[in-house]
C-alpha cells in the first residue's frame, strides 16, 4: 500500500475523531481495525431480527457536549448521524419501589427535590449552577492539553481571579469524594441514590477522590443535554464517522491487525500488519491500552521507563452487559419511568459502595448496581412496533472471579458463571417490571471476559482503559511522566481511554492529538 500521512490504530471514538479531523484538514489517513467492523466499543448487533442493541457504549451526551462534537457535528449529520432525545434522561428506582426522575428542566428538578426534603432542590441548583459558572475553566482542565501554554495561561488566570491560596482551596475541594458531597449536601435518600451510581460510570466509587466533582459534572451534563442515543444504535454512529472519513479520501481497513509499529533511529516509520504487510507513514496515533502499545506494538523497542510503568499500570473493575428483546413495553412498578433513558436500580450510597467494593475484591456482587437503558423508547427503530429492547450495564463486575459475595455461585470462571450472574440481575429486574415474564423473548449476556475477547483493549473487561484513581488520572495518565499523549518515539502519539482526558465518548484525546498535528 502507498504511504499515508497518518495511521490510526483502533477505530474507537478517539481514533475516529482524530481520523475525521485530519481527513477534513486534507491529510491522507488510514484507520486500522482488527475486528470485522469499525467502531471499537461503538457496536450494535441484532439480538433477534429487528431488535437492535448496543453491545457496549450507548449514551452520547459526552460527545454531544464536547469540543469534538461541536467541530464534527455538522459533518457527521451530513453523513447520517442523528441524535434521539428524551426529556427524562435518568432516574433511580430503590428496592422499596421509591423512584426519582431527573428532567432536562432545572426548575422542575429543584421543585421536586425540595418537595422531597426542603433545601435539597436549592442544593441541586447550587451544585449544577457552580459547574455552569466555572465551565470554561473546568472543562478546559478536564479535556484540554494539560501540558501546554493555553493551560498555563488558564491556570494563571485562575490565580489572578482566586489568588494562589484560593486556587489551592478549589483544587482541594475538587478532590472530595461523592459520599461526603451527597451525605452533607442532600437530606433525601432518594436524591442521594439518584447520583451515587453515576460515579461508577467514571470508573470511581463513592469513596474515590474527585468523585464528588465528577458527580456534579454528570448532574450538570444530564440536566443540560440529556442522555441522547444515536438513531439506529452506536454502530450507526461509527458508520457515520467512517463515511465522513472516506468522503475526504481516508481509508478504513477492518480485519487489519497491527502487529508492530516500526521504528528507526527513534522515529516512527510505519506499521506492520500480522500478515506481513508494511504501511509507511509519518505519524501513528495508537488508540490502545498501555500493555498493547508497549508490550506488543513496541515490544522490540528499548523503552525501559515505559515498559516498567506498563507493568505497574492497574486496570479497574470489569463491566457486565445484559440485553433483552421484549414482546411488549415494560410496565414499571413506578409508571413515571416509562420514558426514562437510563434507570439505576440501587438502594443508595451504601449499596453502590458495597457492590463496587465486592467487585474490586474479585467477588460477584450479591446485589449489583444495575443501569437499565431503554433505547427503543427514545429511538423506535431499535425494535419492531409495539416491542422493546432493554440495555443493562453492570459497572461493578470483577475482572477475575475469586468468589461470590452471596455464596450462591460456585464458578470462578466467567464463562461458567456468566448465566448464573445474569439470572441474579434478572431476578432484580423482574421485581420492578410487572409484566416481565409475559414480555421476555430473549436475552444475551456479555461478561468481562467476553468484552475483552471482542476488544483486546478492555483488559479484564475494564471499559475505562485503566483504573481511574487519581494517581492514574489527569497529568498522571497513563504514567506519572506522561505528557499530552506524547511518547519517546517521535511521530507516535498515544490516544484512547488510557490517556488524558480518560474514558467516555467525548473523544478528547483524539481531538487533542489531531489539533497537535495541525487539524
XYZ file of C-alpha atoms in Angstrom:
519
model
C 0.000 0.000 0.000
C 1.233 3.530 -0.770
C 2.476 5.656 2.124
C -0.054 7.693 4.061
C 0.299 10.705 6.326
C -1.211 9.158 9.450
C -2.081 5.630 10.541
C -4.652 5.387 13.334
C -4.601 2.071 15.167
C -8.034 1.391 16.614
C -11.408 2.697 15.446
C -12.974 3.615 18.766
C -14.314 7.110 19.374
C -10.851 8.698 19.784
C -9.429 7.080 16.670
C -12.474 8.083 14.632
C -12.398 11.662 15.935
C -8.688 12.040 15.132
C -9.072 10.482 11.687
C -12.070 12.686 10.868
C -10.341 15.924 11.839
C -7.137 15.031 9.993
C -9.090 13.950 6.905
C -11.012 17.233 6.961
C -7.624 19.001 7.100
C -6.722 17.265 3.848
C -4.233 14.737 5.205
C -4.222 11.152 3.973
C -5.362 8.942 6.834
C -5.704 5.195 7.286
C -7.666 3.654 10.170
C -6.776 0.071 11.082
C -9.338 -2.054 12.931
C -8.573 -5.655 13.876
C -12.282 -6.595 14.099
C -14.620 -7.195 11.127
C -16.460 -3.920 11.754
C -15.195 -0.466 12.745
C -16.225 1.282 15.943
C -14.456 -0.354 18.865
C -16.935 -0.058 21.735
C -19.414 1.588 19.336
C -21.010 -1.698 18.361
C -24.640 -2.544 17.566
C -25.936 -6.053 16.930
C -29.282 -7.759 16.397
C -30.352 -9.830 19.365
C -33.138 -11.117 17.127
C -34.133 -9.902 13.653
C -35.361 -6.330 14.070
C -34.111 -5.969 17.670
C -31.032 -3.714 17.663
C -28.969 -3.453 20.803
C -25.745 -1.671 21.679
C -23.220 -4.175 22.951
C -21.209 -1.635 24.929
C -21.344 2.176 24.639
C -24.854 3.576 24.336
C -25.253 7.179 25.501
C -23.644 10.049 23.595
C -24.028 13.047 25.915
C -20.253 13.385 26.342
C -19.686 13.592 22.602
C -22.643 15.909 22.029
C -21.247 18.399 24.567
C -17.549 18.012 23.693
C -15.270 20.160 21.506
C -15.045 17.172 19.147
C -18.824 17.023 18.928
C -19.027 20.727 18.191
C -16.369 20.528 15.481
C -17.625 17.367 13.801
C -21.360 17.541 14.471
C -22.429 19.207 11.200
C -20.162 16.937 9.130
C -21.469 13.790 10.833
C -25.075 14.922 10.456
C -24.461 15.223 6.726
C -23.366 11.574 6.772
C -26.401 10.286 8.630
C -25.692 10.689 12.337
C -28.930 11.600 14.120
C -29.471 12.033 17.867
C -32.598 10.825 19.650
C -33.558 12.627 22.868
C -35.839 12.394 25.860
C -36.711 14.987 28.486
C -36.166 12.424 31.254
C -32.530 11.322 30.967
C -32.098 9.396 34.211
C -33.821 8.064 37.311
C -33.249 5.846 40.309
C -35.525 3.037 41.497
C -34.950 1.705 45.009
C -35.846 -1.816 46.217
C -38.841 -0.446 48.157
C -40.320 0.953 44.938
C -39.470 4.620 45.563
C -38.222 6.384 42.446
C -36.925 9.777 41.409
C -36.703 11.063 37.839
C -34.357 13.808 36.621
C -35.711 16.059 33.893
C -33.965 18.389 31.468
C -35.725 21.208 33.337
C -33.852 22.724 36.248
C -36.856 24.445 37.765
C -38.822 21.194 37.771
C -35.902 19.337 39.346
C -35.440 21.981 42.027
C -39.133 21.853 42.904
C -39.185 18.045 43.045
C -36.038 17.802 45.171
C -37.289 20.479 47.579
C -40.575 18.594 47.901
C -38.652 15.500 48.968
C -36.616 17.425 51.529
C -36.624 21.217 51.967
C -33.333 22.633 50.746
C -32.335 19.709 48.534
C -33.586 21.441 45.410
C -31.691 24.591 46.324
C -28.570 22.491 46.894
C -29.017 20.942 43.438
C -29.370 24.361 41.841
C -26.198 25.491 43.594
C -24.267 22.375 42.540
C -25.132 22.458 38.848
C -25.001 26.249 38.835
C -21.428 26.142 40.141
C -20.415 23.757 37.345
C -22.130 26.037 34.836
C -20.355 29.144 36.110
C -16.900 27.562 36.136
C -17.418 25.588 32.916
C -14.788 27.422 30.779
C -12.069 26.692 33.342
C -13.277 23.269 34.478
C -13.910 21.719 31.075
C -10.654 23.103 29.664
C -8.885 21.440 32.603
C -10.806 18.185 32.253
C -10.462 17.910 28.488
C -7.643 20.100 27.180
C -3.928 19.528 26.661
C -2.683 19.850 30.228
C 0.996 20.482 29.486
C 0.562 23.489 27.215
C 0.764 27.263 27.175
C -3.031 27.647 26.912
C -3.446 25.604 30.090
C -0.651 27.526 31.809
C -2.385 30.818 30.914
C -5.689 29.364 32.084
C -4.185 28.486 35.468
C -2.545 31.904 35.751
C -5.917 33.494 35.076
C -7.384 31.476 37.938
C -4.550 32.568 40.242
C -5.339 36.200 39.409
C -9.043 35.596 39.933
C -8.941 33.475 43.093
C -5.469 34.060 44.470
C -2.936 31.279 44.863
C -4.483 30.087 48.114
C -7.958 30.291 46.614
C -6.938 28.130 43.650
C -5.338 25.625 46.025
C -8.593 25.544 48.012
C -10.567 24.927 44.803
C -8.236 22.072 43.859
C -8.652 20.587 47.311
C -12.431 20.755 47.128
C -12.312 19.136 43.672
C -10.741 16.044 45.253
C -13.680 15.440 47.616
C -15.416 12.031 47.474
C -19.028 11.664 46.379
C -20.075 10.168 49.706
C -19.113 13.352 51.503
C -20.829 15.511 48.891
C -24.091 13.562 48.941
C -24.354 12.907 52.663
C -23.621 16.503 53.661
C -25.376 18.183 50.739
C -28.675 16.292 50.491
C -31.026 15.030 53.183
C -33.259 12.941 50.917
C -32.070 9.327 50.460
C -33.716 9.403 47.016
C -31.623 12.346 45.826
C -28.508 10.692 47.235
C -29.443 7.459 45.458
C -30.047 9.295 42.162
C -26.435 10.462 41.916
C -24.450 7.790 43.794
C -24.379 5.202 40.948
C -23.134 7.683 38.366
C -19.623 7.735 39.819
C -19.285 4.078 38.773
C -19.581 5.222 35.151
C -16.445 7.303 35.713
C -14.538 4.240 36.920
C -14.783 5.533 40.506
C -16.641 4.664 43.725
C -18.476 6.917 46.219
C -15.289 6.968 48.315
C -12.888 7.846 45.472
C -11.044 11.150 45.355
C -12.637 13.686 42.958
C -15.813 11.579 42.577
C -17.902 14.448 44.004
C -16.706 16.802 41.277
C -17.370 14.206 38.579
C -20.820 13.569 40.063
C -21.639 17.269 39.821
C -20.333 17.401 36.246
C -22.581 14.479 35.311
C -25.574 16.087 37.025
C -24.973 19.269 35.048
C -24.494 17.463 31.739
C -27.565 15.237 32.076
C -29.806 18.123 33.066
C -28.457 20.402 30.337
C -28.117 17.945 27.437
C -29.980 14.792 28.446
C -28.852 11.243 27.621
C -29.097 11.090 23.812
C -28.645 7.917 21.794
C -27.860 7.560 18.113
C -30.691 6.598 15.778
C -30.058 3.010 14.755
C -27.521 2.385 17.531
C -23.993 3.390 18.409
C -22.777 1.284 15.493
C -24.673 3.647 13.199
C -22.717 6.495 14.776
C -19.444 4.740 13.980
C -20.645 4.179 10.414
C -21.296 7.923 10.030
C -17.708 8.629 11.095
C -16.453 6.109 8.534
C -18.485 7.696 5.746
C -17.109 11.124 6.666
C -13.515 9.875 6.676
C -13.912 8.072 3.358
C -15.615 11.077 1.755
C -12.436 13.051 2.441
C -10.141 10.445 0.940
C -9.396 8.480 4.096
C -9.431 4.690 4.323
C -10.950 2.341 6.893
C -9.499 -1.175 6.899
C -11.186 -3.830 9.032
C -9.742 -7.260 9.790
C -6.401 -5.438 9.797
C -4.472 -6.326 12.946
C -1.443 -4.155 13.638
C 1.407 -6.343 14.852
C 4.226 -3.839 15.125
C 4.885 -0.110 14.993
C 8.160 0.074 13.080
C 10.797 2.484 14.356
C 14.164 3.635 13.018
C 16.550 5.956 14.883
C 13.856 6.784 17.424
C 11.234 7.748 14.857
C 8.127 6.017 13.506
C 8.479 4.619 10.016
C 5.178 2.777 9.722
C 3.001 -0.108 10.868
C 3.374 -3.805 10.086
C 0.230 -5.965 9.974
C 0.043 -9.565 11.166
C 0.125 -10.801 7.565
C 3.468 -9.079 6.998
C 2.277 -6.021 5.043
C 4.137 -2.830 5.956
C 2.444 0.568 5.692
C 4.766 3.575 5.666
C 3.597 6.809 7.322
C 4.915 9.900 9.034
C 2.865 9.518 12.204
C 0.956 6.862 14.127
C -1.873 7.500 16.565
C -2.355 4.385 18.707
C -5.735 4.119 20.448
C -4.780 1.146 22.595
C -4.171 0.190 26.212
C -0.601 0.644 27.530
C 0.012 -3.107 27.533
C -0.810 -3.290 23.842
C 1.356 -0.314 22.968
C 4.496 -1.010 24.976
C 4.152 -4.766 25.397
C 3.198 -5.755 21.839
C 3.342 -2.996 19.227
C 6.644 -1.604 20.560
C 7.829 -4.829 22.163
C 11.079 -4.816 20.195
C 11.956 -1.196 21.025
C 14.044 -0.497 24.125
C 11.828 1.789 26.216
C 12.674 0.797 29.806
C 10.748 3.567 31.591
C 7.532 2.964 29.661
C 7.786 -0.811 29.825
C 8.388 -0.712 33.589
C 5.458 1.698 34.060
C 3.243 -0.579 31.970
C 3.952 -3.486 34.300
C 2.768 -1.343 37.221
C -0.284 0.016 35.393
C -3.540 -1.019 37.053
C -6.860 -1.800 35.423
C -10.189 -1.157 37.095
C -13.368 -3.147 37.623
C -14.894 -5.126 34.806
C -18.144 -4.422 33.002
C -21.046 -6.855 32.533
C -23.620 -6.219 29.791
C -27.063 -7.817 29.512
C -29.521 -7.159 26.678
C -33.176 -8.125 26.301
C -35.605 -8.387 23.414
C -39.156 -7.864 24.715
C -42.537 -8.669 23.187
C -44.090 -5.504 24.635
C -43.351 -2.346 26.576
C -42.156 -2.894 30.154
C -44.690 -1.958 32.825
C -42.517 -0.480 35.541
C -43.859 -0.626 39.076
C -43.233 3.124 39.060
C -45.105 4.411 35.969
C -43.066 7.633 35.692
C -40.097 5.546 34.466
C -41.678 4.653 31.105
C -39.698 7.168 29.033
C -36.524 7.465 31.110
C -33.324 6.831 29.163
C -31.191 5.347 31.970
C -32.561 3.943 35.240
C -30.347 2.812 38.104
C -31.622 0.030 40.341
C -29.971 0.568 43.725
C -30.800 1.415 47.315
C -28.329 4.280 47.524
C -24.798 5.233 48.523
C -24.118 2.273 50.805
C -25.462 -0.221 48.254
C -23.313 1.279 45.477
C -20.266 1.311 47.726
C -20.828 -2.299 48.801
C -21.253 -3.700 45.300
C -18.250 -1.786 43.952
C -16.074 -2.926 46.846
C -17.113 -6.541 46.336
C -16.209 -6.309 42.653
C -12.855 -4.710 43.385
C -12.074 -7.616 45.737
C -12.860 -10.107 42.986
C -16.290 -11.059 44.294
C -19.511 -11.296 42.321
C -21.653 -8.604 43.989
C -24.547 -10.007 45.995
C -26.703 -7.088 44.840
C -25.041 -5.472 41.837
C -25.722 -1.888 40.844
C -27.770 -2.122 37.643
C -28.131 0.530 34.956
C -31.132 -0.108 32.696
C -31.290 1.686 29.349
C -34.484 1.939 27.314
C -33.152 2.918 23.876
C -36.250 1.781 21.967
C -38.384 4.289 23.914
C -36.179 7.073 22.566
C -35.357 5.541 19.182
C -38.250 3.432 17.830
C -36.031 1.982 15.088
C -34.413 -0.289 17.694
C -37.370 -2.729 17.859
C -40.464 -3.737 15.860
C -43.585 -1.685 16.572
C -45.073 -2.458 19.969
C -41.960 -4.297 21.133
C -38.863 -3.130 23.001
C -35.243 -3.704 23.883
C -33.508 -3.162 27.205
C -29.784 -2.449 27.602
C -28.358 -3.332 31.009
C -24.908 -2.387 32.224
C -23.439 -3.594 35.498
C -20.405 -1.373 36.098
C -19.229 -3.251 39.179
C -18.240 -6.699 37.945
C -14.914 -8.286 38.949
C -12.260 -8.667 36.257
C -11.469 -12.119 37.587
C -13.741 -14.001 39.971
C -12.394 -15.026 43.372
C -15.777 -15.886 44.825
C -19.411 -14.894 45.230
C -20.415 -12.383 47.884
C -23.816 -14.084 48.126
C -22.303 -17.556 48.453
C -24.547 -18.942 45.712
C -22.403 -19.152 42.550
C -19.560 -21.637 42.837
C -17.907 -20.973 39.477
C -14.823 -18.739 39.422
C -14.536 -18.641 35.628
C -16.618 -16.054 33.782
C -17.626 -18.461 31.038
C -19.096 -20.783 33.673
C -20.524 -18.049 35.938
C -21.989 -15.732 33.282
C -25.533 -17.065 33.035
C -25.898 -17.562 36.780
C -24.849 -13.954 37.366
C -27.269 -12.864 34.628
C -30.007 -14.770 36.478
C -29.215 -12.744 39.618
C -29.552 -9.500 37.690
C -32.754 -10.647 36.004
C -34.324 -11.525 39.347
C -33.818 -7.930 40.488
C -35.175 -6.567 37.206
C -38.221 -8.828 37.366
C -39.249 -7.365 40.736
C -39.572 -3.930 39.156
C -41.318 -4.784 35.858
C -44.798 -6.175 36.466
C -45.185 -7.876 33.071
C -41.582 -9.038 32.675
C -42.279 -12.768 32.374
C -45.043 -12.132 29.843
C -42.947 -9.987 27.518
C -39.465 -11.535 27.799
C -38.365 -13.001 24.452
C -34.623 -13.492 24.745
C -31.509 -12.195 26.422
C -27.806 -12.078 25.713
C -25.124 -11.587 28.338
C -21.584 -10.302 27.818
C -19.167 -10.955 30.655
C -15.916 -9.044 31.216
C -14.149 -11.971 29.530
C -16.460 -11.701 26.511
C -15.807 -7.969 26.230
C -12.033 -8.470 26.296
C -12.349 -11.111 23.589
C -14.235 -8.581 21.467
C -11.810 -5.742 22.204
C -8.302 -6.509 23.462
C -8.054 -3.034 24.997
C -10.806 -3.888 27.512
C -8.377 -5.669 29.813
C -10.387 -7.899 32.141
C -13.486 -6.186 30.778
C -12.330 -2.805 32.125
C -14.158 -0.286 29.888
C -12.242 2.724 31.195
C -8.752 1.983 29.879
C -7.303 1.552 33.362
C -8.132 2.356 36.953
C -9.247 5.974 37.223
C -7.792 6.614 40.683
C -6.148 9.996 40.947
C -2.593 8.595 40.627
C -3.528 7.354 37.126
C -5.547 10.353 36.009
C -5.196 13.939 34.784
C -1.474 14.773 34.412
C -0.572 11.246 35.567
C -2.462 9.299 32.880
C -1.337 6.760 31.934
C 2.002 7.287 33.692
C 3.409 9.841 36.104
C 5.826 11.087 33.434
C 3.240 11.204 30.600
C 2.801 14.448 28.660
C -0.180 15.027 26.370
C -0.127 11.564 24.828
C 3.421 12.018 23.594
C 5.762 9.017 23.618
C 9.558 8.635 23.454
C 9.148 7.613 19.813
C 8.946 10.639 17.525
C 5.844 10.598 15.372
C 3.926 8.281 17.735
C 1.021 9.568 19.828
C -0.856 7.528 22.403
C -4.612 8.213 22.453
C -7.696 6.478 23.826
C -9.241 5.890 27.240
C -5.854 5.152 28.817
C -4.689 8.712 28.134
C -5.909 12.134 29.253
C -8.777 13.089 29.374
C -9.663 9.471 30.051
C -12.653 7.274 29.234
C -16.044 8.064 27.770
C -17.415 9.128 24.414
C -16.027 12.659 24.486
C -13.258 11.850 22.000
C -10.955 14.229 23.854
C -7.595 12.553 23.332
C -8.269 12.036 19.623
C -9.337 15.669 19.319
C -6.247 16.956 21.150
C -3.906 14.772 19.094
C -5.411 15.909 15.804
C -5.128 19.548 16.866
C -1.470 18.996 17.780
C -0.972 17.713 14.222
C -2.448 20.868 12.756
C -6.100 19.904 12.255
